[in-house]
Structure formats: structure tokens, C-alpha cells
Tab-separated table of C-alpha atoms in Angstrom:
chain	number	residue	atom	x	y	z
A	1	UNK	CA	0.011	0.097	-0.051
A	2	UNK	CA	1.302	4.089	-1.126
A	3	UNK	CA	2.087	5.930	2.469
A	4	UNK	CA	3.385	8.002	0.380
A	5	UNK	CA	2.009	10.435	-2.906
A	6	UNK	CA	5.368	9.776	-4.309
A	7	UNK	CA	6.422	6.370	-5.616
A	8	UNK	CA	8.087	5.003	-2.100
A	9	UNK	CA	6.174	1.624	-1.455
A	10	UNK	CA	6.941	0.261	1.983
A	11	UNK	CA	7.494	-3.284	2.197
A	12	UNK	CA	4.945	-6.602	1.865
A	13	UNK	CA	4.095	-7.347	5.316
A	14	UNK	CA	5.931	-10.239	7.368
A	15	UNK	CA	3.112	-11.396	9.347
A	16	UNK	CA	5.946	-14.524	10.444
A	17	UNK	CA	8.435	-12.808	11.341
A	18	UNK	CA	10.194	-14.328	14.683
A	19	UNK	CA	10.068	-12.164	17.876
A	20	UNK	CA	13.162	-9.470	17.275
A	21	UNK	CA	14.904	-6.228	18.642
A	22	UNK	CA	15.379	-4.278	15.621
A	23	UNK	CA	13.607	-0.939	15.634
A	24	UNK	CA	10.969	-0.820	14.029
A	25	UNK	CA	9.914	2.948	13.936
A	26	UNK	CA	12.503	5.008	15.748
A	27	UNK	CA	11.360	8.971	17.307
A	28	UNK	CA	13.955	10.858	16.767
A	29	UNK	CA	14.129	14.768	18.603
A	30	UNK	CA	10.576	14.333	18.015
A	31	UNK	CA	8.703	17.811	19.186
A	32	UNK	CA	4.250	18.362	18.834
A	33	UNK	CA	3.679	21.734	19.611
A	34	UNK	CA	-0.818	23.294	20.260
A	35	UNK	CA	-0.430	26.061	19.531
A	36	UNK	CA	1.918	27.711	21.786
A	37	UNK	CA	2.254	24.699	24.048
A	38	UNK	CA	5.066	22.657	23.162
A	39	UNK	CA	3.022	19.441	25.091
A	40	UNK	CA	6.489	16.755	23.266
A	41	UNK	CA	9.740	18.313	24.057
A	42	UNK	CA	12.603	16.377	21.839
A	43	UNK	CA	11.643	12.102	22.648
A	44	UNK	CA	14.325	10.028	20.670
A	45	UNK	CA	13.375	6.307	21.234
A	46	UNK	CA	13.022	3.305	19.351
A	47	UNK	CA	10.017	1.040	18.965
A	48	UNK	CA	11.188	-2.447	18.933
A	49	UNK	CA	9.638	-4.565	16.472
A	50	UNK	CA	7.047	-7.732	17.821
A	51	UNK	CA	7.256	-5.546	21.152
A	52	UNK	CA	5.138	-4.377	24.191
A	53	UNK	CA	5.960	-0.677	24.190
A	54	UNK	CA	4.325	0.923	27.430
A	55	UNK	CA	3.845	5.359	27.092
A	56	UNK	CA	3.279	6.225	30.611
A	57	UNK	CA	3.107	9.200	33.163
A	58	UNK	CA	0.479	12.124	34.623
A	59	UNK	CA	-2.325	13.187	32.937
A	60	UNK	CA	-1.221	16.250	30.702
A	61	UNK	CA	2.986	13.680	30.581
A	62	UNK	CA	1.762	14.197	26.659
A	63	UNK	CA	2.072	10.157	26.408
A	64	UNK	CA	-1.296	10.193	24.757
A	65	UNK	CA	-0.418	12.818	22.121
A	66	UNK	CA	3.144	11.006	21.364
A	67	UNK	CA	0.585	7.454	20.669
A	68	UNK	CA	-1.157	10.144	18.584
A	69	UNK	CA	1.452	11.541	16.727
A	70	UNK	CA	3.053	8.113	15.434
A	71	UNK	CA	-0.165	7.461	13.085
A	72	UNK	CA	-1.058	11.571	12.558
A	73	UNK	CA	-4.944	11.564	14.370
A	74	UNK	CA	-3.163	14.866	16.049
A	75	UNK	CA	-2.875	16.035	11.921
A	76	UNK	CA	-7.096	16.625	12.686
A	77	UNK	CA	-6.251	19.064	15.762
A	78	UNK	CA	-5.006	22.122	13.449
A	79	UNK	CA	-3.522	24.124	16.385
A	80	UNK	CA	-0.803	21.324	16.384
A	81	UNK	CA	2.629	20.659	14.636
A	82	UNK	CA	5.137	18.865	14.424
A	83	UNK	CA	9.256	19.370	14.529
A	84	UNK	CA	11.864	15.765	13.676
A	85	UNK	CA	11.294	12.542	13.013
A	86	UNK	CA	9.367	8.949	13.319
A	87	UNK	CA	11.653	7.215	11.019
A	88	UNK	CA	9.816	3.619	9.264
A	89	UNK	CA	10.410	1.604	6.788
A	90	UNK	CA	13.015	5.101	5.288
A	91	UNK	CA	9.727	7.428	5.296
A	92	UNK	CA	9.677	9.922	7.975
A	93	UNK	CA	6.114	9.711	8.799
A	94	UNK	CA	5.726	13.450	9.176
A	95	UNK	CA	6.052	14.149	6.179
A	96	UNK	CA	3.382	16.383	4.695
A	97	UNK	CA	3.364	13.525	1.756
A	98	UNK	CA	2.872	11.079	3.826
A	99	UNK	CA	-0.255	9.626	2.593
A	100	UNK	CA	-2.483	9.383	5.742
A	101	UNK	CA	-4.993	7.041	5.149
A	102	UNK	CA	-2.440	3.989	4.460
A	103	UNK	CA	-0.153	4.802	7.555
A	104	UNK	CA	-3.818	4.392	9.856
A	105	UNK	CA	-4.417	0.970	7.648
A	106	UNK	CA	-0.188	0.769	8.488
A	107	UNK	CA	-0.394	1.467	12.454
A	108	UNK	CA	-3.922	1.113	13.303
A	109	UNK	CA	-4.771	2.209	16.534
A	110	UNK	CA	-7.418	1.863	18.656
A	111	UNK	CA	-9.176	4.662	21.946
A	112	UNK	CA	-9.648	4.102	25.515
A	113	UNK	CA	-13.726	3.605	25.798
A	114	UNK	CA	-14.637	0.832	23.310
A	115	UNK	CA	-16.253	2.819	20.081
A	116	UNK	CA	-17.986	-0.355	17.495
A	117	UNK	CA	-19.979	1.261	15.105
A	118	UNK	CA	-23.424	1.073	15.535
A	119	UNK	CA	-23.596	-2.304	12.800
A	120	UNK	CA	-24.102	-5.681	13.551
A	121	UNK	CA	-20.709	-7.835	14.880
A	122	UNK	CA	-20.094	-8.694	10.755
A	123	UNK	CA	-20.410	-5.707	9.600
A	124	UNK	CA	-18.246	-4.420	11.799
A	125	UNK	CA	-14.650	-5.823	10.568
A	126	UNK	CA	-16.613	-5.478	7.088
A	127	UNK	CA	-17.122	-2.292	6.649
A	128	UNK	CA	-13.193	-0.894	5.765
A	129	UNK	CA	-12.756	-3.750	3.614
A	130	UNK	CA	-16.064	-2.596	1.412
A	131	UNK	CA	-14.237	0.832	0.682
A	132	UNK	CA	-11.473	-1.187	-0.362
A	133	UNK	CA	-13.052	-3.270	-2.378
A	134	UNK	CA	-12.433	-6.333	-1.012
A	135	UNK	CA	-14.488	-9.141	-2.373
A	136	UNK	CA	-17.388	-10.554	-0.115
A	137	UNK	CA	-15.781	-13.779	-0.515
A	138	UNK	CA	-12.162	-13.066	1.443
A	139	UNK	CA	-14.181	-10.715	3.863
A	140	UNK	CA	-15.134	-14.069	5.351
A	141	UNK	CA	-12.353	-15.659	6.169
A	142	UNK	CA	-10.904	-11.911	7.579
A	143	UNK	CA	-14.320	-11.646	10.043
A	144	UNK	CA	-12.802	-14.774	11.289
A	145	UNK	CA	-9.642	-14.578	11.213
A	146	UNK	CA	-9.259	-11.288	12.601
A	147	UNK	CA	-11.800	-12.078	15.226
A	148	UNK	CA	-9.521	-15.531	16.409
A	149	UNK	CA	-7.153	-13.197	16.500
A	150	UNK	CA	-8.161	-10.960	19.023
A	151	UNK	CA	-10.199	-13.787	21.240
A	152	UNK	CA	-13.851	-12.940	20.769
A	153	UNK	CA	-14.683	-15.808	17.560
A	154	UNK	CA	-16.305	-18.139	19.713
A	155	UNK	CA	-18.108	-15.741	21.946
A	156	UNK	CA	-19.485	-14.180	18.447
A	157	UNK	CA	-19.963	-16.909	15.953
A	158	UNK	CA	-23.306	-17.999	16.470
A	159	UNK	CA	-24.276	-14.087	16.766
A	160	UNK	CA	-22.305	-12.035	13.727
A	161	UNK	CA	-25.463	-10.306	12.728
A	162	UNK	CA	-26.703	-9.304	16.421
A	163	UNK	CA	-25.337	-5.930	16.961
A	164	UNK	CA	-21.909	-5.126	18.317
A	165	UNK	CA	-23.651	-2.615	21.086
A	166	UNK	CA	-24.989	-5.446	21.960
A	167	UNK	CA	-21.490	-6.951	23.244
A	168	UNK	CA	-20.357	-6.274	26.823
A	169	UNK	CA	-18.042	-3.601	27.141
A	170	UNK	CA	-15.275	-5.580	27.234
A	171	UNK	CA	-16.596	-7.866	24.406
A	172	UNK	CA	-16.539	-4.688	22.403
A	173	UNK	CA	-12.974	-4.207	23.693
A	174	UNK	CA	-12.120	-6.501	21.668
A	175	UNK	CA	-13.273	-6.549	18.925
A	176	UNK	CA	-12.859	-2.655	17.840
A	177	UNK	CA	-8.814	-4.640	18.054
A	178	UNK	CA	-10.896	-7.178	15.553
A	179	UNK	CA	-11.686	-4.124	13.661
A	180	UNK	CA	-7.989	-2.953	13.669
A	181	UNK	CA	-6.584	-6.085	12.568
A	182	UNK	CA	-8.813	-6.859	10.284
A	183	UNK	CA	-6.996	-4.617	8.060
A	184	UNK	CA	-3.575	-6.006	8.639
A	185	UNK	CA	-1.109	-3.374	10.255
A	186	UNK	CA	1.983	-3.531	11.223
A	187	UNK	CA	1.816	-1.812	14.586
A	188	UNK	CA	-1.648	-1.321	16.307
A	189	UNK	CA	-1.511	1.493	19.068
A	190	UNK	CA	-4.036	1.167	21.842
A	191	UNK	CA	-4.500	3.748	24.419
A	192	UNK	CA	-5.674	3.014	28.054
A	193	UNK	CA	-7.730	0.533	25.911
A	194	UNK	CA	-8.895	-1.093	29.295
A	195	UNK	CA	-9.667	2.066	31.720
A	196	UNK	CA	-13.973	1.585	31.293
A	197	UNK	CA	-13.354	-2.158	31.409
A	198	UNK	CA	-13.540	-4.170	34.866
A	199	UNK	CA	-11.138	-6.408	36.134
A	200	UNK	CA	-11.566	-10.101	33.899
A	201	UNK	CA	-11.962	-8.412	30.638
A	202	UNK	CA	-8.984	-6.250	30.882
A	203	UNK	CA	-7.084	-9.497	31.990
A	204	UNK	CA	-8.628	-11.073	28.629
A	205	UNK	CA	-7.105	-7.503	27.199
A	206	UNK	CA	-4.182	-8.207	28.418
A	207	UNK	CA	-3.299	-11.587	27.801
A	208	UNK	CA	-4.627	-10.816	23.637
A	209	UNK	CA	-2.120	-7.572	23.881
A	210	UNK	CA	1.105	-10.693	25.056
A	211	UNK	CA	-0.383	-12.963	22.082
A	212	UNK	CA	-0.390	-9.358	19.214
A	213	UNK	CA	3.214	-8.945	20.047
A	214	UNK	CA	4.215	-12.377	17.695
A	215	UNK	CA	2.449	-10.246	14.706
A	216	UNK	CA	2.865	-6.420	15.629
A	217	UNK	CA	4.113	-4.100	16.945
A	218	UNK	CA	2.081	-2.680	20.030
A	219	UNK	CA	2.935	0.502	21.717
A	220	UNK	CA	0.049	1.753	24.776
A	221	UNK	CA	-0.708	4.489	26.547
A	222	UNK	CA	-1.420	3.302	30.533
A	223	UNK	CA	-2.026	4.882	33.177
A	224	UNK	CA	-2.177	1.329	35.029
A	225	UNK	CA	1.936	0.958	36.207
A	226	UNK	CA	0.376	-2.962	36.920
A	227	UNK	CA	-0.400	-3.187	33.851
A	228	UNK	CA	2.141	-2.019	32.162
A	229	UNK	CA	4.695	-3.857	33.998
A	230	UNK	CA	2.833	-7.303	33.473
A	231	UNK	CA	2.707	-6.446	29.266
A	232	UNK	CA	5.201	-4.203	28.237
A	233	UNK	CA	8.969	-5.237	27.124
A	234	UNK	CA	9.915	-1.780	27.246
A	235	UNK	CA	8.742	1.286	29.169
A	236	UNK	CA	8.866	5.275	27.929
A	237	UNK	CA	8.260	7.117	31.403
A	238	UNK	CA	7.046	10.492	30.645
A	239	UNK	CA	6.983	13.913	32.349
A	240	UNK	CA	5.215	17.601	31.692
A	241	UNK	CA	6.537	16.668	27.821
A	242	UNK	CA	9.685	14.902	28.692
A	243	UNK	CA	10.672	11.566	28.195
A	244	UNK	CA	12.742	11.037	31.882
A	245	UNK	CA	13.419	7.275	30.379
A	246	UNK	CA	12.801	4.657	28.431
A	247	UNK	CA	13.951	0.947	28.957
A	248	UNK	CA	12.753	-2.479	29.554
A	249	UNK	CA	10.246	-2.927	31.930
A	250	UNK	CA	12.118	-5.389	34.151
A	251	UNK	CA	14.076	-3.125	34.506
A	252	UNK	CA	12.437	0.274	35.033
A	253	UNK	CA	10.004	-1.022	37.206
A	254	UNK	CA	12.876	-2.616	39.693
A	255	UNK	CA	15.349	-0.680	39.326
A	256	UNK	CA	14.934	2.590	37.966
A	257	UNK	CA	17.987	4.247	36.711
A	258	UNK	CA	15.629	7.938	37.379
A	259	UNK	CA	14.355	9.695	40.884
A	260	UNK	CA	10.902	10.419	38.806
A	261	UNK	CA	11.060	7.375	37.399
A	262	UNK	CA	11.296	5.521	40.962
A	263	UNK	CA	8.662	8.145	43.081
A	264	UNK	CA	6.354	8.062	40.359
A	265	UNK	CA	5.881	4.184	40.243
A	266	UNK	CA	5.532	4.490	43.869
A	267	UNK	CA	3.375	7.054	43.601
A	268	UNK	CA	4.590	8.890	45.583
A	269	UNK	CA	5.001	11.662	43.291
A	270	UNK	CA	3.544	14.623	44.585
B	1	UNK	CA	1.035	15.125	54.149
B	2	UNK	CA	3.244	13.851	51.056
B	3	UNK	CA	1.067	10.119	49.012
B	4	UNK	CA	1.485	6.854	50.175
B	5	UNK	CA	1.999	7.917	53.822
B	6	UNK	CA	-0.134	5.133	54.990
B	7	UNK	CA	2.859	2.583	53.689
B	8	UNK	CA	4.901	4.441	54.613
B	9	UNK	CA	4.413	4.396	57.824
B	10	UNK	CA	3.874	0.960	57.300
B	11	UNK	CA	7.559	0.677	56.228
B	12	UNK	CA	9.166	1.859	58.979
B	13	UNK	CA	6.889	-0.029	61.850
B	14	UNK	CA	7.924	-2.967	59.956
B	15	UNK	CA	11.710	-1.985	60.352
B	16	UNK	CA	11.270	-1.260	63.720
B	17	UNK	CA	10.249	-4.962	64.407
B	18	UNK	CA	13.396	-6.170	62.741
B	19	UNK	CA	15.435	-4.489	64.065
B	20	UNK	CA	13.468	-5.825	67.227
B	21	UNK	CA	14.267	-8.915	66.621
B	22	UNK	CA	17.616	-8.534	65.608
B	23	UNK	CA	18.704	-7.727	69.275
B	24	UNK	CA	16.513	-10.240	70.305
B	25	UNK	CA	18.661	-12.347	68.427
B	26	UNK	CA	21.908	-11.109	69.650
B	27	UNK	CA	20.592	-11.656	73.208
B	28	UNK	CA	19.747	-15.060	72.758
B	29	UNK	CA	22.947	-15.523	72.120
B	30	UNK	CA	24.597	-12.890	74.495
B	31	UNK	CA	22.039	-15.751	77.251
B	32	UNK	CA	23.587	-19.167	74.980
B	33	UNK	CA	27.174	-17.802	75.896
B	34	UNK	CA	26.504	-17.007	78.738
B	35	UNK	CA	24.881	-19.615	79.869
B	36	UNK	CA	27.684	-22.106	77.738
B	37	UNK	CA	30.184	-20.227	80.369
B	38	UNK	CA	28.660	-20.534	83.537
B	39	UNK	CA	27.419	-24.334	82.873
B	40	UNK	CA	23.445	-23.226	82.973
B	41	UNK	CA	21.779	-26.426	81.626
B	42	UNK	CA	18.592	-24.506	83.212
B	43	UNK	CA	19.000	-21.276	81.505
B	44	UNK	CA	20.347	-23.384	78.241
B	45	UNK	CA	16.680	-24.782	78.717
B	46	UNK	CA	15.082	-21.699	78.679
B	47	UNK	CA	17.106	-20.010	75.666
B	48	UNK	CA	15.998	-22.587	73.612
B	49	UNK	CA	12.149	-22.522	75.691
B	50	UNK	CA	12.656	-18.633	74.198
B	51	UNK	CA	13.058	-19.379	70.507
B	52	UNK	CA	9.678	-20.218	69.797
B	53	UNK	CA	9.234	-16.392	69.708
B	54	UNK	CA	11.301	-16.013	67.873
B	55	UNK	CA	10.396	-18.081	65.382
B	56	UNK	CA	6.466	-16.868	65.634
B	57	UNK	CA	7.610	-13.445	65.047
B	58	UNK	CA	9.274	-14.484	61.891
B	59	UNK	CA	5.917	-16.033	61.086
B	60	UNK	CA	4.408	-12.778	61.537
B	61	UNK	CA	6.714	-10.914	59.699
B	62	UNK	CA	6.457	-12.502	56.119
B	63	UNK	CA	2.894	-12.373	56.671
B	64	UNK	CA	3.159	-8.321	57.048
B	65	UNK	CA	5.350	-8.982	53.956
B	66	UNK	CA	3.043	-10.911	52.516
B	67	UNK	CA	-0.015	-8.655	52.968
B	68	UNK	CA	1.751	-4.958	52.217
B	69	UNK	CA	3.148	-6.640	48.415
B	70	UNK	CA	-0.874	-7.995	47.742
B	71	UNK	CA	-1.978	-4.512	49.023
B	72	UNK	CA	0.846	-2.361	47.927
B	73	UNK	CA	1.779	-3.662	44.917
B	74	UNK	CA	5.314	-1.884	45.446
B	75	UNK	CA	7.904	-1.349	43.007
B	76	UNK	CA	11.794	-0.737	42.926
B	77	UNK	CA	12.926	0.286	45.889
B	78	UNK	CA	10.108	0.040	48.020
B	79	UNK	CA	9.877	-3.734	46.783
B	80	UNK	CA	13.263	-4.556	47.885
B	81	UNK	CA	13.622	-2.740	51.059
B	82	UNK	CA	9.653	-6.188	51.646
B	83	UNK	CA	12.090	-8.463	49.493
B	84	UNK	CA	14.597	-8.041	52.043
B	85	UNK	CA	12.943	-7.647	54.808
B	86	UNK	CA	11.153	-10.887	53.984
B	87	UNK	CA	15.714	-12.320	53.649
B	88	UNK	CA	16.745	-10.265	56.878
B	89	UNK	CA	13.998	-12.338	59.285
B	90	UNK	CA	14.974	-16.080	57.230
B	91	UNK	CA	18.971	-14.479	58.677
B	92	UNK	CA	17.252	-13.452	61.913
B	93	UNK	CA	15.442	-16.498	63.380
B	94	UNK	CA	18.868	-19.275	61.585
B	95	UNK	CA	20.902	-16.855	63.422
B	96	UNK	CA	18.832	-17.050	66.837
B	97	UNK	CA	18.734	-20.588	65.757
B	98	UNK	CA	22.469	-21.231	66.304
B	99	UNK	CA	22.101	-19.874	69.930
B	100	UNK	CA	19.690	-22.527	70.412
B	101	UNK	CA	21.913	-25.321	69.596
B	102	UNK	CA	25.140	-23.698	71.734
B	103	UNK	CA	22.279	-23.958	74.268
B	104	UNK	CA	21.682	-27.368	73.311
B	105	UNK	CA	25.378	-28.018	73.362
B	106	UNK	CA	25.085	-26.380	76.743
B	107	UNK	CA	23.210	-29.154	77.527
B	108	UNK	CA	24.855	-32.178	75.735
B	109	UNK	CA	28.360	-30.646	78.323
B	110	UNK	CA	26.988	-30.613	81.142
B	111	UNK	CA	26.767	-29.240	84.870
B	112	UNK	CA	30.381	-30.766	85.446
B	113	UNK	CA	32.393	-30.977	82.631
B	114	UNK	CA	35.954	-32.082	82.842
B	115	UNK	CA	36.752	-29.054	80.500
B	116	UNK	CA	37.361	-24.908	80.403
B	117	UNK	CA	35.665	-22.171	77.497
B	118	UNK	CA	37.874	-21.450	74.856
B	119	UNK	CA	38.882	-17.881	74.983
B	120	UNK	CA	38.018	-17.628	71.802
B	121	UNK	CA	34.020	-18.792	71.899
B	122	UNK	CA	33.967	-15.522	73.720
B	123	UNK	CA	36.492	-13.557	71.373
B	124	UNK	CA	34.526	-14.632	67.986
B	125	UNK	CA	30.311	-13.390	70.077
B	126	UNK	CA	31.849	-10.199	71.278
B	127	UNK	CA	32.526	-9.731	67.562
B	128	UNK	CA	29.252	-10.637	65.965
B	129	UNK	CA	27.503	-8.894	68.529
B	130	UNK	CA	29.284	-6.058	67.433
B	131	UNK	CA	28.388	-7.086	64.040
B	132	UNK	CA	24.269	-7.281	64.983
B	133	UNK	CA	24.432	-4.090	65.842
B	134	UNK	CA	26.211	-2.355	62.738
B	135	UNK	CA	24.010	-4.028	60.827
B	136	UNK	CA	21.016	-2.499	62.494
B	137	UNK	CA	22.297	-0.034	62.017
B	138	UNK	CA	23.276	-0.314	58.186
B	139	UNK	CA	18.733	-0.987	58.612
B	140	UNK	CA	18.718	1.517	60.323
B	141	UNK	CA	20.662	4.308	58.048
B	142	UNK	CA	19.675	2.186	54.350
B	143	UNK	CA	24.105	2.665	54.949
B	144	UNK	CA	26.128	0.220	52.655
B	145	UNK	CA	29.571	1.773	54.163
B	146	UNK	CA	28.287	0.094	57.941
B	147	UNK	CA	27.424	-3.643	55.372
B	148	UNK	CA	31.294	-2.933	54.061
B	149	UNK	CA	32.320	-3.616	57.836
B	150	UNK	CA	30.122	-6.615	58.362
B	151	UNK	CA	32.291	-8.278	56.137
B	152	UNK	CA	35.586	-6.977	57.300
B	153	UNK	CA	34.285	-8.658	61.238
B	154	UNK	CA	32.769	-11.369	59.254
B	155	UNK	CA	36.921	-12.564	58.221
B	156	UNK	CA	37.334	-12.312	61.717
B	157	UNK	CA	35.714	-14.227	63.048
B	158	UNK	CA	35.952	-16.763	60.469
B	159	UNK	CA	39.850	-16.786	60.629
B	160	UNK	CA	39.243	-17.178	64.986
B	161	UNK	CA	37.626	-19.440	64.464
B	162	UNK	CA	40.205	-21.623	62.022
B	163	UNK	CA	42.492	-21.588	64.995
B	164	UNK	CA	40.653	-22.220	67.646
B	165	UNK	CA	39.439	-25.470	65.460
B	166	UNK	CA	43.435	-26.611	64.602
B	167	UNK	CA	43.625	-26.296	68.271
B	168	UNK	CA	40.853	-28.318	69.466
B	169	UNK	CA	42.233	-31.609	67.168
B	170	UNK	CA	45.157	-30.855	68.715
B	171	UNK	CA	43.921	-30.838	71.673
B	172	UNK	CA	41.163	-34.559	70.735
B	173	UNK	CA	44.988	-35.629	70.024
B	174	UNK	CA	46.269	-35.900	73.310
B	175	UNK	CA	42.752	-35.677	75.423
B	176	UNK	CA	41.036	-38.625	73.316
B	177	UNK	CA	38.594	-39.281	76.827
B	178	UNK	CA	37.093	-35.241	75.894
B	179	UNK	CA	36.681	-35.700	72.474
B	180	UNK	CA	32.940	-35.724	73.460
B	181	UNK	CA	32.860	-32.872	75.028
B	182	UNK	CA	35.895	-30.455	72.997
B	183	UNK	CA	33.000	-31.800	69.996
B	184	UNK	CA	31.144	-29.833	71.609
B	185	UNK	CA	32.787	-26.464	71.638
B	186	UNK	CA	33.529	-26.334	68.083
B	187	UNK	CA	29.884	-27.188	67.230
B	188	UNK	CA	29.494	-24.285	69.301
B	189	UNK	CA	32.492	-22.438	67.640
B	190	UNK	CA	30.359	-23.643	64.628
B	191	UNK	CA	26.644	-21.930	65.194
B	192	UNK	CA	29.291	-17.872	66.124
B	193	UNK	CA	31.024	-18.946	62.862
B	194	UNK	CA	27.333	-19.177	61.733
B	195	UNK	CA	25.775	-16.672	62.859
B	196	UNK	CA	28.397	-14.121	61.479
B	197	UNK	CA	27.874	-15.491	58.260
B	198	UNK	CA	24.228	-14.690	58.678
B	199	UNK	CA	24.726	-10.463	60.120
B	200	UNK	CA	27.210	-10.710	56.283
B	201	UNK	CA	24.009	-11.751	54.411
B	202	UNK	CA	22.075	-9.087	55.590
B	203	UNK	CA	25.333	-6.452	54.921
B	204	UNK	CA	24.594	-7.610	51.557
B	205	UNK	CA	20.739	-8.200	51.330
B	206	UNK	CA	20.648	-3.692	52.363
B	207	UNK	CA	23.570	-3.997	49.188
B	208	UNK	CA	20.245	-4.839	46.883
B	209	UNK	CA	18.466	-2.667	48.578
B	210	UNK	CA	20.494	0.169	47.721
B	211	UNK	CA	21.793	-0.721	44.603
B	212	UNK	CA	20.027	-3.307	42.800
B	213	UNK	CA	22.041	-5.567	42.716
B	214	UNK	CA	23.308	-8.684	44.349
B	215	UNK	CA	26.987	-8.756	45.860
B	216	UNK	CA	28.689	-11.405	48.017
B	217	UNK	CA	30.599	-10.099	50.956
B	218	UNK	CA	30.875	-13.299	52.605
B	219	UNK	CA	33.772	-14.554	49.975
């Protein structure tokens, strides 16, 4: 799929790739401004392929802004502007000529509140596929695979024509993940995907995230420290727009280098 | 009030209780050495009985730590504080067991044994008492400079133990009729040496707390 309106192409997707530590995305001196507000300040970090990277930090620290910058969701905010690079497959995703629609297929997003379309479960998956011109018989396979990958197939396979709104909150969120997976992304951006869910539903989504990282690169924003510690491989702690510390999650949660990180993850931030 | 003030208070209380347990353990060894010197079998029995209280205290502390971990979900330094609380408490309980073992040796020797207690026993014990005080200070202030000192003092205990065992071996060769008594003395020296090793472990645990990495001070 062309992401650049010229003739630059992304490489074909290879979903069978083994886990490795090659950065798929490299954030380099990335700054985001909302008008005069410098919301993300000169952030540099790798996003490793087939790993879960968690962004943590207090409200307003810039973590959601950073996440939304990766697939240019902030473009919809007129006063938002960027500096620096997000390198992906030899492209700078912040370049003006990037086709953001193609980008968002490659780098999908799931939001805090489950937001299924008020349509049948199956149509939630096929809606975007129709726009892509996919044939009906191919869609059947994508629907089943996406729902299976999102670990919700067994729960909905007998009621695909029921309204998605009849599902529980946790099921709706997994359906939203399935909807994102149907577009065959390489990266999934998850913005507090379990904050509106009960502990059981959250646990299912967490298990799902760990499964999905075998095939996808995942970046998650979470306010839940324990969740970040449980599911992520790397963690970035942000404060006031700065990246205070980035590193291996086990190391960051047991022996952080920075006192501000220690205070925050220990709940002693003042 | 700082955030998580209650948790900080609970950590403070826990530390105070562990420091008290360390004092109790030191007193148990002090009494055991006195009973050994005085051939005080009655006192030795009392020390063995009192060890049950230390065992119970260990269980209580471990349970408190488990509840704190479950309820407070600590990370980083706080997590290490709780992990070393369990480890230090286990070391202290073992140390008290060594005081109990010395008391058992006192009982085996009986009130009318023919040998005099080797002076190194008392010397080793004196160093061990100082080590408990230093470990307690190191733990209270979370200070690794104190912890370093423990390693040096443990070397003194080890050296005295080695010299004493050599002497006792010579004595057994010349006094075969006293082997059973000399053996009890050798055991007692060994228990003090192990007691000191456990204090050195506490030094290592304080290193782990401060540095977040393991250290071996017992080498």
C-alpha cells in the first residue's frame, strides 16, 4: 500500500516474522506543539518490532499526544505541529506527503472507550474492507481470522448479525481490536484500552496483547502501572512533555535510573 | 501528607520490628554464651524455649510483608525493601537457631564437664554482637558503608574459628577421653561462625536494597 503520494512503497507485510529487537519505528528529536504549548519535547526512542512498548506518566505529560503522533491522529487538530522524525521503513512519517489514510491502515489505533459501529458485529469488521474493494468471499476469511486473533470469535461466531452494541464492554473493546486487525496493520497503538473495563475484561485484553505481539508491534498508553509492568517489554516514562526514562520494563520497574521515575511508579509523586 | 503516607508508615513500623528482632537475636546469643561459660543447663533450656517466640515473630513479619506486597503492589526500592525484610528476618531466625544450638551443646556438656571453655568462643561472640549492632545501624540508615564493615568483621570471626578448630584438633589427639566435650565446643564455635555469616548476609541484603544488584560479602 502506498503511504507516500509519490512512488515510495512500504515493504510487503511479513506476519510470520520471529520476535527480534530491531526497531520498527525510531522516534528522533520529536516535538509536538499545540499552538504555543510544547506538549512533547525532543523525544527520541526506538519502538522495537514485535514488542510491547508502554508509555506511562501522569495526566497531561504528553504520552497520548506522542502515541497519536505516530499515526498522525493529531493532524485533525488545526493548531498541532511537529518537529523531528518518526522513521519507519525509510520514511519520515511526519513528512507532509505521507498518505495518512494508508498510514493508519499500517499503524492502527484502538481507543480508551470501546467505540464499535452501531451495526452488526460482522459489519464492524467488513465496513472498511468494503471501501478497500475486497471481494465478499475474501471478507469471510478476514472476519473469522480477525475475530479469532482478537480472541472473541468463540463468543460471537453464532451471532455475527447481532448488534455490536449488544456486546459487553470488554467484548466491544476486543471487537475494536479485531476491526483494527482486519486491515492487517504492522503496528497497533492502544490508548488506555482497558481503562473502561472491569478486571476480568481487562485481563482478557492484556492476555490478547501478549498474544498479538507475536505478529504485531504494539504501543500502549496506560495509567495502570501494574498493567505496564505485566504486559510491556519496554517502558517510556514521560513527565511534562519530557521523556524522563526509557528502558527495559523489568529494569525500569525494579531499579529505575531516575528518581522521578522511581517516585512516579512507586506512587509517591508530588 | 505525602502520597502513600500510610504505606511509608507501615514500612517504617516493619523496619522497627525487624530491628527489635535483631536485638532479640543478639540477646539470645549473649545468653547462650553466658550459659555455656557458666554450665547453666537451666538457662540453656530457657533459651531453647524462648526461640519459639523468635520463630513466631518471623512468621508474623513474613505474613505482614506478604500482605503489604499484595495490597500495596510495591515496585523498585519499596519492592526491594519488602523482599529484604523477608530475607533479613529469615537470617535473624537462623541466627537465633544457632543460639539455640549452642544451648543444646551446653545441655550436652552438662553441669560437671571437665573442660574449660576456649577463650576464642567469647572473642568470636563479642565480634558477632558488634556485627549485629552494625547491621542494625546499616539497616536503619540504609547505609552500605556500614555493610562493608561487616565483611571485614566476618573475616575476623572466620580466622578465630579456623585457629580454634586447629587447636581443638590437637587437644583431641592428646585427650581422647575428652573428645565428646571438645566436639561440643567445636560445634559451638561453628554456630557462632555461622551466626556471623548470617549477619554478613544482612549486609549483602542492604547492598541489594541500595544498589538493586546482588553482592557477595561472604567470599
